CSV table of C-alpha atoms in Angstrom, one decimal:
chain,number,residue,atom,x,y,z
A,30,UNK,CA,0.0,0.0,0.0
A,31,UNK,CA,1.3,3.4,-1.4
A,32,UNK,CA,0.2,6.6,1.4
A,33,UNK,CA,0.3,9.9,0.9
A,34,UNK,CA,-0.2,12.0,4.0
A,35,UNK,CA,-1.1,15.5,3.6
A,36,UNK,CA,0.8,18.4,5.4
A,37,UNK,CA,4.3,19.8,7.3
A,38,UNK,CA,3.8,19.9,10.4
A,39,UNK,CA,5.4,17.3,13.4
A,40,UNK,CA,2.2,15.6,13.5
A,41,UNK,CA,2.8,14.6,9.8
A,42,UNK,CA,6.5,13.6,10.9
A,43,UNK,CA,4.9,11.4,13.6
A,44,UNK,CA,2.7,9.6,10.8
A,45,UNK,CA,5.1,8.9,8.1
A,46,UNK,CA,7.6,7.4,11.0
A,47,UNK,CA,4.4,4.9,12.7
A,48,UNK,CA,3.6,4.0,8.9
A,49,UNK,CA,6.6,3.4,8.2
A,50,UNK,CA,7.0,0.6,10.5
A,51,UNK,CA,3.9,-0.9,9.2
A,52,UNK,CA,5.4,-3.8,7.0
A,53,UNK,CA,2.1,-3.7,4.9
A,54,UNK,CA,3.3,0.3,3.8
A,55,UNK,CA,5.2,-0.2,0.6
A,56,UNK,CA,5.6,3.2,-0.2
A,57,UNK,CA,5.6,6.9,1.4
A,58,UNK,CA,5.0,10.3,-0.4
A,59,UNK,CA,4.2,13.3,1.6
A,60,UNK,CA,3.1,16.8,0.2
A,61,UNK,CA,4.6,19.5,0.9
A,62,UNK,CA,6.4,18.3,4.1
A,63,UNK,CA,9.7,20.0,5.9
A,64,UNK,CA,13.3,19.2,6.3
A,65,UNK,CA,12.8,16.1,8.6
A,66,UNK,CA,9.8,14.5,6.5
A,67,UNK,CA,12.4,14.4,3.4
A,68,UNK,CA,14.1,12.0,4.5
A,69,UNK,CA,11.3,9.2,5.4
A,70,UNK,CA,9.2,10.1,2.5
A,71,UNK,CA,9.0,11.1,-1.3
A,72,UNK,CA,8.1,14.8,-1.0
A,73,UNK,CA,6.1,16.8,-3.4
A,74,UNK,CA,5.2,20.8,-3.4
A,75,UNK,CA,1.3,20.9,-3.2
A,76,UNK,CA,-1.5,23.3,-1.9
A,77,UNK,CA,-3.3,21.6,0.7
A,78,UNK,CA,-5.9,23.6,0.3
A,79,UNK,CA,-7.0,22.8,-3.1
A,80,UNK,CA,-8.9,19.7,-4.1
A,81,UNK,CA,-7.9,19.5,-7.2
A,82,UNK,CA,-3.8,19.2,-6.4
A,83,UNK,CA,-4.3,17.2,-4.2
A,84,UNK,CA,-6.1,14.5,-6.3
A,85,UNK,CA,-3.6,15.4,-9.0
A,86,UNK,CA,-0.3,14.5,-6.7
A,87,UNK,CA,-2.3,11.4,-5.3
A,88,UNK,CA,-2.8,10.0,-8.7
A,89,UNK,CA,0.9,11.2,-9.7
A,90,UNK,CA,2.2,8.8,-6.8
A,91,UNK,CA,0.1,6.2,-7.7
A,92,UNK,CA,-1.9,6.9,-3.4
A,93,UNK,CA,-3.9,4.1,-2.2
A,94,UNK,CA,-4.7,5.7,0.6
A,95,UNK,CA,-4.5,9.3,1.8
A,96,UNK,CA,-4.3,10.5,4.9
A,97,UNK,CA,-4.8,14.3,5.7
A,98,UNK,CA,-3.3,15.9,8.5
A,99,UNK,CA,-4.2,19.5,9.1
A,100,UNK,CA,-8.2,20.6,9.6
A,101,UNK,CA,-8.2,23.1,6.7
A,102,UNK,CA,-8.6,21.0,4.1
A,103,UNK,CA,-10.9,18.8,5.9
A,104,UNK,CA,-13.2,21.4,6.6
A,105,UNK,CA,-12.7,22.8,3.1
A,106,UNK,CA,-13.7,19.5,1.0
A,107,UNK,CA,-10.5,18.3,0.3
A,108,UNK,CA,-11.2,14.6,1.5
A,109,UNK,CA,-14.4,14.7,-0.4
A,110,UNK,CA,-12.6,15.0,-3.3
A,111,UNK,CA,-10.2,12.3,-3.0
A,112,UNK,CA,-12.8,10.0,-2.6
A,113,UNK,CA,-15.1,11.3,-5.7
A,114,UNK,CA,-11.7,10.8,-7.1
A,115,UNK,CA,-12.0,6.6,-6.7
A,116,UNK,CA,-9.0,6.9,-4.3
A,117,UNK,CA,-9.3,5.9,0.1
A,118,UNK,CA,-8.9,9.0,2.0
A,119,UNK,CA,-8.6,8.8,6.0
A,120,UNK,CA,-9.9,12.2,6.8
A,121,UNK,CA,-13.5,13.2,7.2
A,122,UNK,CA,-16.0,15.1,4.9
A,123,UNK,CA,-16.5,18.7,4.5
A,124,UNK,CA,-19.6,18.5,6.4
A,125,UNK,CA,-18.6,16.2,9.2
A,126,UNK,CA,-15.1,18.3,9.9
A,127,UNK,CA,-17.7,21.1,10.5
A,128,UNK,CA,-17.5,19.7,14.3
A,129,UNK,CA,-14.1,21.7,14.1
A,130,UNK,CA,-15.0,24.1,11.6
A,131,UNK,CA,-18.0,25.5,13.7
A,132,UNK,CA,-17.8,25.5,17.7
A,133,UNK,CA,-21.7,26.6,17.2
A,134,UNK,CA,-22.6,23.0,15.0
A,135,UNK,CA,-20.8,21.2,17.6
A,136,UNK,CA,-22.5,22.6,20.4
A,137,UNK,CA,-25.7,22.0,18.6
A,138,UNK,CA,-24.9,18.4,17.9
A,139,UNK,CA,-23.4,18.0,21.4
A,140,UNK,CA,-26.6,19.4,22.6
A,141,UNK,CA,-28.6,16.5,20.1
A,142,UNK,CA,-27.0,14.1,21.6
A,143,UNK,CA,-26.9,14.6,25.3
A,144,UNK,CA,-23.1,15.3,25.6
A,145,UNK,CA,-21.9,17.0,28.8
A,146,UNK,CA,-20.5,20.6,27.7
A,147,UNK,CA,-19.7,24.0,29.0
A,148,UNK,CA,-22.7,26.1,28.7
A,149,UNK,CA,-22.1,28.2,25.7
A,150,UNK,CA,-23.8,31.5,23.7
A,151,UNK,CA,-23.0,32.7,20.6
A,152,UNK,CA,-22.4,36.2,20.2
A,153,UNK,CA,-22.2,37.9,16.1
A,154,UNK,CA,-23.2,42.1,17.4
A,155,UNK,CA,-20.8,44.2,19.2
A,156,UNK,CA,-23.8,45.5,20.6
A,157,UNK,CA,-24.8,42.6,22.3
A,158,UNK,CA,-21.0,41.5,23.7
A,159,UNK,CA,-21.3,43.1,27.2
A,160,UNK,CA,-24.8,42.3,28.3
A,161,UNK,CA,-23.5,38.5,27.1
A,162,UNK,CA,-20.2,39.2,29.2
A,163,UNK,CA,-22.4,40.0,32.1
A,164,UNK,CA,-23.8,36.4,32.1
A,165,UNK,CA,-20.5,34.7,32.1
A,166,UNK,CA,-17.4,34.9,34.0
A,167,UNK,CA,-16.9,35.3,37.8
A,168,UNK,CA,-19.7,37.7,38.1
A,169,UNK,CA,-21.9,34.5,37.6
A,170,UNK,CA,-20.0,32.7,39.3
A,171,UNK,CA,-17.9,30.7,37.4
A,172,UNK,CA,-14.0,31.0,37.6
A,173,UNK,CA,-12.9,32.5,34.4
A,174,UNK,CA,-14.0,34.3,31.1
A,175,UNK,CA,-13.5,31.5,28.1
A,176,UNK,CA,-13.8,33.7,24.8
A,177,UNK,CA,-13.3,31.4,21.7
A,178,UNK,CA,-13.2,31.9,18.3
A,179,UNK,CA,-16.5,30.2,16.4
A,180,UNK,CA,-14.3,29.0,13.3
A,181,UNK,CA,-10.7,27.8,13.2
A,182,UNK,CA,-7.8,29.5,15.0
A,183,UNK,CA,-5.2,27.1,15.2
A,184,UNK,CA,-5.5,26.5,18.9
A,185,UNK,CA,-4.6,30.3,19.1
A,186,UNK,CA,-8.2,31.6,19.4
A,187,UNK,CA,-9.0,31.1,22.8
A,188,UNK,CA,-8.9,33.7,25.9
A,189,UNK,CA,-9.2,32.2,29.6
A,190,UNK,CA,-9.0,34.8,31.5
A,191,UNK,CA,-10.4,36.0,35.3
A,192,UNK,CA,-10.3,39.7,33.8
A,193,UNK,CA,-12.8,41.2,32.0
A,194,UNK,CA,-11.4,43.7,29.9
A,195,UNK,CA,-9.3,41.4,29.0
A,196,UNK,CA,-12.0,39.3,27.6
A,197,UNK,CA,-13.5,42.0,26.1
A,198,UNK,CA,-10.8,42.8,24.3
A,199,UNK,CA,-10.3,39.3,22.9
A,200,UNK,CA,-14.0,39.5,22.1
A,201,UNK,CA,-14.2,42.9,20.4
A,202,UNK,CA,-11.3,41.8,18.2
A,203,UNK,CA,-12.7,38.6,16.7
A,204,UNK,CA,-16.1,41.0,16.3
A,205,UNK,CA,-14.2,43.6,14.5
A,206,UNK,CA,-12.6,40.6,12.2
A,207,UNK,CA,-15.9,39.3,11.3
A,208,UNK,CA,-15.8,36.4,13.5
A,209,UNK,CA,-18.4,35.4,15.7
A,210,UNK,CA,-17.2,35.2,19.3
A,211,UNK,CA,-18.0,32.0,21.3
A,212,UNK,CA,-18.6,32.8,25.4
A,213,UNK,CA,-18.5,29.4,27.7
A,214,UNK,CA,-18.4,28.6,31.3
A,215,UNK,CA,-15.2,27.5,32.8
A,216,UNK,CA,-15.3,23.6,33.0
A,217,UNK,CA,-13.1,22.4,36.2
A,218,UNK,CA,-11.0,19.4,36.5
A,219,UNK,CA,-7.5,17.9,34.5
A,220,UNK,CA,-7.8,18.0,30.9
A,221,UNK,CA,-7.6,14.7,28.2
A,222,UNK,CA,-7.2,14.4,24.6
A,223,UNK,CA,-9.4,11.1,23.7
A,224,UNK,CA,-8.0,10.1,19.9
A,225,UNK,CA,-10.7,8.1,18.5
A,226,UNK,CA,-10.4,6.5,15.1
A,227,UNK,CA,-14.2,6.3,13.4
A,228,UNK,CA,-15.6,4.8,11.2
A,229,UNK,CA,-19.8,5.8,11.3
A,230,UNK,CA,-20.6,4.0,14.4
A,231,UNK,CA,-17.5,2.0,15.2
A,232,UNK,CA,-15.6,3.8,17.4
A,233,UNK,CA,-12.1,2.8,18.8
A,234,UNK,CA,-10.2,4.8,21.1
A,235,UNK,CA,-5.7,5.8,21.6
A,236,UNK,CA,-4.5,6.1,24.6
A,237,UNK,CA,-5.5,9.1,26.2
A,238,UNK,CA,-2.8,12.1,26.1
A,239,UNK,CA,-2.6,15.5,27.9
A,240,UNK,CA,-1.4,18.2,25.8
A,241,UNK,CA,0.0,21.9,27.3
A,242,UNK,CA,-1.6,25.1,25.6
A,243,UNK,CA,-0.2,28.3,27.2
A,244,UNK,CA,3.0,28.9,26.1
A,245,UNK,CA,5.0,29.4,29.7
A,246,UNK,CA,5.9,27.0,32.6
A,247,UNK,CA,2.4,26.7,34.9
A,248,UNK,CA,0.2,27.4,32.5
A,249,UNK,CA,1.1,31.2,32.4
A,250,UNK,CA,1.2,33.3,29.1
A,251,UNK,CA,-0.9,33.2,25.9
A,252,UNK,CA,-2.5,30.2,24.5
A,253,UNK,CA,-0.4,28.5,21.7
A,254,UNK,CA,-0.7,25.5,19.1
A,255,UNK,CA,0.7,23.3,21.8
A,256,UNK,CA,3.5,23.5,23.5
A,257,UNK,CA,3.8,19.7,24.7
A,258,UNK,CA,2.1,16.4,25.9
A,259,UNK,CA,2.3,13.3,27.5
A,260,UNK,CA,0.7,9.7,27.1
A,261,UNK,CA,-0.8,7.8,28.8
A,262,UNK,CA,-2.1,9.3,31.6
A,263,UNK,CA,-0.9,7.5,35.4
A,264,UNK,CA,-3.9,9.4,37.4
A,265,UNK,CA,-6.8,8.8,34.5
A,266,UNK,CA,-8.9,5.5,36.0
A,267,UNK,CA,-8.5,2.6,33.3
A,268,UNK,CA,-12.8,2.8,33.1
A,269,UNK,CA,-12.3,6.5,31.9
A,270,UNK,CA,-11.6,5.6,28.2
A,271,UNK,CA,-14.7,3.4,28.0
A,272,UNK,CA,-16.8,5.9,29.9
A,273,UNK,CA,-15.7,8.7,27.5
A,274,UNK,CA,-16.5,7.0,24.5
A,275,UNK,CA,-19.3,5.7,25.9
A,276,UNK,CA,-21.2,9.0,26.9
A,277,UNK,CA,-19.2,11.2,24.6
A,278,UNK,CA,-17.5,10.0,21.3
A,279,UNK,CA,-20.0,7.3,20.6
A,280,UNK,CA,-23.5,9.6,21.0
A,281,UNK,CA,-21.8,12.3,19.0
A,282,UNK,CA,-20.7,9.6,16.2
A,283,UNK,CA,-24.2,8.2,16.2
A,284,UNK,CA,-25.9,12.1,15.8
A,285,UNK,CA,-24.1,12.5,12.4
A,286,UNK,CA,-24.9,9.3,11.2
A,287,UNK,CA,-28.6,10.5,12.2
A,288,UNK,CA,-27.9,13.5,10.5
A,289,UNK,CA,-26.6,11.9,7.1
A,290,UNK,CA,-23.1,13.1,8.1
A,291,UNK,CA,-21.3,10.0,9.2
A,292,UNK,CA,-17.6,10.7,10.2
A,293,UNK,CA,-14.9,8.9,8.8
A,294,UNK,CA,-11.5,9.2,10.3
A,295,UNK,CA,-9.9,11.0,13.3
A,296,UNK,CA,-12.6,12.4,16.1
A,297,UNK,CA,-10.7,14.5,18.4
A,298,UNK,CA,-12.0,14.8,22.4
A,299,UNK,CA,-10.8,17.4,24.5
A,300,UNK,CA,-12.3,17.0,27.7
A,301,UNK,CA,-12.4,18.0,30.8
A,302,UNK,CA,-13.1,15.7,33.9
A,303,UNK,CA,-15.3,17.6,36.1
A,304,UNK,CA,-16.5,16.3,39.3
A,305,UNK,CA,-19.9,15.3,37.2
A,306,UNK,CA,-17.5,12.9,35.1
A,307,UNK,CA,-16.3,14.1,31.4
A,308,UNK,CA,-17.0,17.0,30.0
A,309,UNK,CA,-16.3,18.3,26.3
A,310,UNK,CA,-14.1,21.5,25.8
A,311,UNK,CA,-13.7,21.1,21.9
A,312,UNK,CA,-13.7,18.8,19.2
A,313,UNK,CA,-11.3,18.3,16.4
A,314,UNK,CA,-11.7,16.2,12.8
A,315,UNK,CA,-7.9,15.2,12.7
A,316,UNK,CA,-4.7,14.1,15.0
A,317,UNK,CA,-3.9,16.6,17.3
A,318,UNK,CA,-0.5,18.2,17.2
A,319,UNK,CA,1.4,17.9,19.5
A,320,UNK,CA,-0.4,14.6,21.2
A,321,UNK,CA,0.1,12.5,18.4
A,322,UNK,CA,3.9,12.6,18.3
A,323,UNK,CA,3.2,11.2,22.3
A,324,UNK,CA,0.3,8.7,21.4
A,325,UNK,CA,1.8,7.4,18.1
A,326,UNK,CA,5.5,6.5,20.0
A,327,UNK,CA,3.8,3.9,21.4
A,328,UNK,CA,1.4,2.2,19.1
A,329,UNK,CA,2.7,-1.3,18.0
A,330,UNK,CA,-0.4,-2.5,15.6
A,331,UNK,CA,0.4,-1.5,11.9
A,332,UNK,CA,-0.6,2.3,11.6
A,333,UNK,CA,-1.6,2.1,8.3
A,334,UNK,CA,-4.2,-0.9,8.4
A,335,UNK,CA,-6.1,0.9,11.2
A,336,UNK,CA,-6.4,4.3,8.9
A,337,UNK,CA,-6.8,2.0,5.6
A,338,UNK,CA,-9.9,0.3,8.1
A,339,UNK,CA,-11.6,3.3,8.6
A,340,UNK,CA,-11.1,4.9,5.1
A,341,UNK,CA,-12.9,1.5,3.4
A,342,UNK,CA,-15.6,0.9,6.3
A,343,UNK,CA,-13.9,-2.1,7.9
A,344,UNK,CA,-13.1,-0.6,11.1
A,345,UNK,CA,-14.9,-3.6,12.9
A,346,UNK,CA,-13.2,-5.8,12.0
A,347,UNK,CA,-9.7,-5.2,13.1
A,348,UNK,CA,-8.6,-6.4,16.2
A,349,UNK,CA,-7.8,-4.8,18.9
A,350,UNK,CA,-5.1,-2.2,19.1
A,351,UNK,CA,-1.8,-3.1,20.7
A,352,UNK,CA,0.3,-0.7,22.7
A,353,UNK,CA,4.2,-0.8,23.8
A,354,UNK,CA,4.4,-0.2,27.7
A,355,UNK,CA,5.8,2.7,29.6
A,356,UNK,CA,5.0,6.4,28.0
A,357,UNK,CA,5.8,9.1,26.1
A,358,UNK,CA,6.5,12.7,26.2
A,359,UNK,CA,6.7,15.3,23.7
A,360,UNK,CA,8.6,18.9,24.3
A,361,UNK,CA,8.1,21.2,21.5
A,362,UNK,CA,10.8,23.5,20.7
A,363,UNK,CA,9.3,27.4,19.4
A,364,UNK,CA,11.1,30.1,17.7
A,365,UNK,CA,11.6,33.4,19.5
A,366,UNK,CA,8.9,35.6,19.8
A,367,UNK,CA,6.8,32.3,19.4
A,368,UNK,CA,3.2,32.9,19.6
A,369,UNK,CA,3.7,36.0,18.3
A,370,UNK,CA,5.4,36.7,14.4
A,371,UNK,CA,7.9,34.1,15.2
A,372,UNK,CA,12.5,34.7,14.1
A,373,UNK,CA,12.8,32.5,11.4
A,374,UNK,CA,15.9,31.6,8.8
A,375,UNK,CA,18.1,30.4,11.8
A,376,UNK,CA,20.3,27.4,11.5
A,377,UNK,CA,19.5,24.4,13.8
A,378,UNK,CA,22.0,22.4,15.3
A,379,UNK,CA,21.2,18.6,16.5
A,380,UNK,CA,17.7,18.4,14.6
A,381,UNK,CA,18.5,15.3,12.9
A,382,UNK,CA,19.0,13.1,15.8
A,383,UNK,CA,16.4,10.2,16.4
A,384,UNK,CA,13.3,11.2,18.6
A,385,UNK,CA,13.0,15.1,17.2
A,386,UNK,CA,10.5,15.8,14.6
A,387,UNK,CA,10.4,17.9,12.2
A,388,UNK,CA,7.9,21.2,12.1
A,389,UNK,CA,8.7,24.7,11.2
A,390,UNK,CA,11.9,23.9,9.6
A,391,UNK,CA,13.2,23.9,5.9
A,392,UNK,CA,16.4,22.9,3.8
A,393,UNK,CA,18.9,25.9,2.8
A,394,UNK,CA,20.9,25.8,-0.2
A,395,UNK,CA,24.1,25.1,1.8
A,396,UNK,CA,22.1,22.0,3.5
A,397,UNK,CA,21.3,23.5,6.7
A,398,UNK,CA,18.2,23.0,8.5
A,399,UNK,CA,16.8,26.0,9.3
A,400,UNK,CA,13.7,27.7,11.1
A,401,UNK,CA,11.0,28.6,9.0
A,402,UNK,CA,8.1,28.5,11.2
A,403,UNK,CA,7.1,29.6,15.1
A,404,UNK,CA,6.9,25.8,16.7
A,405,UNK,CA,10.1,24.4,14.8
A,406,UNK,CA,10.4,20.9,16.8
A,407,UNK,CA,8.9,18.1,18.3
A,408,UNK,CA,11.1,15.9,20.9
A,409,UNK,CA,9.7,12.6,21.9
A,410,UNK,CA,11.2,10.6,24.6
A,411,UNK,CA,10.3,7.1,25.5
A,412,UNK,CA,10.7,5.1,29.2
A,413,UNK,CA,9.5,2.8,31.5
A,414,UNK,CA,7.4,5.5,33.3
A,415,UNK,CA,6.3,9.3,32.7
A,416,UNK,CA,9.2,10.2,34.6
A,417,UNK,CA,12.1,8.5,32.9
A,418,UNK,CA,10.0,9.9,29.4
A,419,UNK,CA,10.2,12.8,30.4
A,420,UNK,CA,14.2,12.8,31.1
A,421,UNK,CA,14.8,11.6,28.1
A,422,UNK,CA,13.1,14.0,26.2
A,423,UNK,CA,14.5,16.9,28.2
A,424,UNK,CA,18.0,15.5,27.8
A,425,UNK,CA,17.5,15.3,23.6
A,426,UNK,CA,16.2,18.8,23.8
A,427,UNK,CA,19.1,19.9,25.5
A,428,UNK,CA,21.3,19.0,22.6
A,429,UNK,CA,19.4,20.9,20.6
A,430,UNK,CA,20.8,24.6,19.6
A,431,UNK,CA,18.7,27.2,17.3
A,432,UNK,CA,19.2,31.1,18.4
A,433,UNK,CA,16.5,32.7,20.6
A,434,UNK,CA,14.6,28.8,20.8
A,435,UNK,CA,12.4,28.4,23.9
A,436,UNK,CA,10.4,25.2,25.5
A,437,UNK,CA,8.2,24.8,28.4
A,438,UNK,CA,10.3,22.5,31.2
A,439,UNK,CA,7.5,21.6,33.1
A,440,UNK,CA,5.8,19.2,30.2
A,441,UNK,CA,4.2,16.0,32.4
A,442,UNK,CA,5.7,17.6,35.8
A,443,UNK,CA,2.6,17.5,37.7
A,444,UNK,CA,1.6,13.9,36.5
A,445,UNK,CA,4.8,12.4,37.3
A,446,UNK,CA,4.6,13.9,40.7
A,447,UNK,CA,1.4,12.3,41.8
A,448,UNK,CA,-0.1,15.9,41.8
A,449,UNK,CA,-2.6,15.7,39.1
A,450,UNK,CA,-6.2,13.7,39.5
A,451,UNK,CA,-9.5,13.4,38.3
């Protein structure tokens, strides 16, 4: 079997290396890719964004199966194409990725199918924005201000905050964009990322990851793409995983089927475990970045049978998934300035070693790797427990050198210090 995976990020990285070991892969292509995905994959300069290159560079590389990364295509059509095109395509469609493309569709089917959530209005008039402000935040009782952006923001559109012009400002800028502005209730408790691969109805869940938005040590500064995560989780009960699916991922599978929107591929929880059991924060239509680099270190069935499964509607009958013991961590290494416009262009020393994927980075003339983006690597580290992950992914990183680079130190701290539970 011939993949092409779509994307160039270090959640693409993470896929080509898992399908890679999967002896029934015969061949990888990847489009466009970065420095580090050259080297385990044929790479090809594509638009992501447009149906009809993709389709073109699947049929160039002779594809039987595609498998798209980012949510922008997804939520633009690009899968649909692929599969109008004859060709498998692990991804959903343009209608079902509208769980991610619209927080208010997913609260409506949330709401359809009895799935615990924060409470949530939608506000579209600056007019309206304080008297909805006024019904949220610590006024009302609840501990925060959560502001998000309706559409897709990269994991960059969110505000928690305890202060209200601070949330108002968030607010009025998304307003003044033309986006509609999202207001929730703070939901309490640790949070989990739930990876379910689906297939309609059939439903079968990773192991559970923890990822780490803000950008600075304790959860302090703006929220970011992701600056780490961890897998599995030592505090999360082993019933949890059933239980989510159970009154989360499979209700919310079975509304679009009910709906005439079945999902096909990757349905992302992000949850948080309130004292009333799981609750949903978001939901995403692909692999999370950076959770999959954690979740995928430690998968030992074949990757890409499980995605060819659910791309041809045979997800149930696989067996069941198999997992290497221990766990995984992954540090991401972001440019300076990183969330904001990011330094790019530097030269990176120690990128190439085993265990750091490739993001923001790109190929010079001269052969240096060199920053091109704002988070520039993944580092995954492997032991016996969270805590011997996490040293060896702190001890890679070290080795690491690029000019202004930062990283969060405190990626799985908590967890590995007993100080984290449901």
């Amino acid at each position: 079997m011939h993949v092409l995976v779509i994307g160039s990020g270090a959640r693409e990285h993470a896929l080509l290396l898992a399908l890679r070991r999967d002896p029934g892969v015969t061949g990888l292509s990847v489009g466009p890719g970065n420095a580090g995905t050259a080297t385990v994959a044929d790479q090809y300069d594509v638009d992501i964004t447009s149906a009809e290159a993709v389709v073109a560079l699947a049929e160039k590389v002779g594809a039987d199966l595609v498998v798209i990364g980012p949510e922008v295509p997804l939520v633009l059509g690009v899968a649909d194409a692929v599969r109008a095109a004859g060709i498998a395509c692990f991804g959903p469609t343009r209608d079902a990725a509208r769980i991610e493309g619209s927080k208010a569709f997913a609260k409506d089917v949330m709401d359809a199918a009895g799935v615990r959530t924060a409470r949530s209005e939608i506000v579209d008039n600056p007019a309206h924005l304080d008297a909805a402000l006024n019904r949220f935040g610590p006024p009302s009782g609840d501990r925060a201000w959560v502001v998000k952006d309706d559409g897709l923001a990269a994991g960059k559109g969110v505000v928690v905050t305890s202060d209200r012009d601070v949330a108002r400002a968030h607010a009025a800028g998304l307003l003044d964009a033309g986006h509609p502005v999202l207001l929730e209730s703070f939901l309490d408790g640790p949070e989990v990322s739930l990876f379910c691969v689906v297939d309609g109805e059939t439903v079968v869940p990773l192991v559970p990851a923890q990822d780490f938005k803000r950008v600075g040590d304790g959860d302090t500064g703006p929220n970011t793409g992701g600056m780490g995560a961890y897998a599995p989780l030592p505090w999360l009960p082993d019933e949890a995983v059933g239980r989510i699916v159970d009154e989360v991922v499979a209700p919310v599978a079975a509304e679009l089927v009910a709906r005439g929107n079945p999902f096909s591929g990757l349905l992302y929880a992000g949850l948080a475990m309130t004292s009333a059991g799981p609750a949903v924060v978001e939901f995403n239509c692909r692999f999370g970045d950076p959770e999959t680099q954690a979740v995928l270190a430690l998968l030992d069935s074949p990757l890409g049978g499980l995605l060819h499964a659910a791309a041809t509607g045979t997800l149930a009958d696989l067996p069941p998934l198999a997992w290497q013991p221990g766990a995984a961590v992954t540090v991401v290494l972001a440019a300076e300035n990183y969330p904001g416009r990011p330094r790019v262009g530097d030269a990176i020393t120690g990128a190439e070693a085993e265990g750091v994927l490739h993001a923001g980075t790109a190929r010079r003339d001269d052969g240096a790797i060199v920053s091109s983006g704002g988070r520039v690597l993944s580092v995954v580290g492997t032991g016996a427990d969270l805590a011997a992950a996490r040293d060896a992914a702190y001890a890679l990183i070290g080795s690491i050198r690029l000019p202004g680079a930062h990283f969060r130190t405190d990626i799985g701290l908590a967890a590995a210090e007993g100080r984290v539970g449901a």
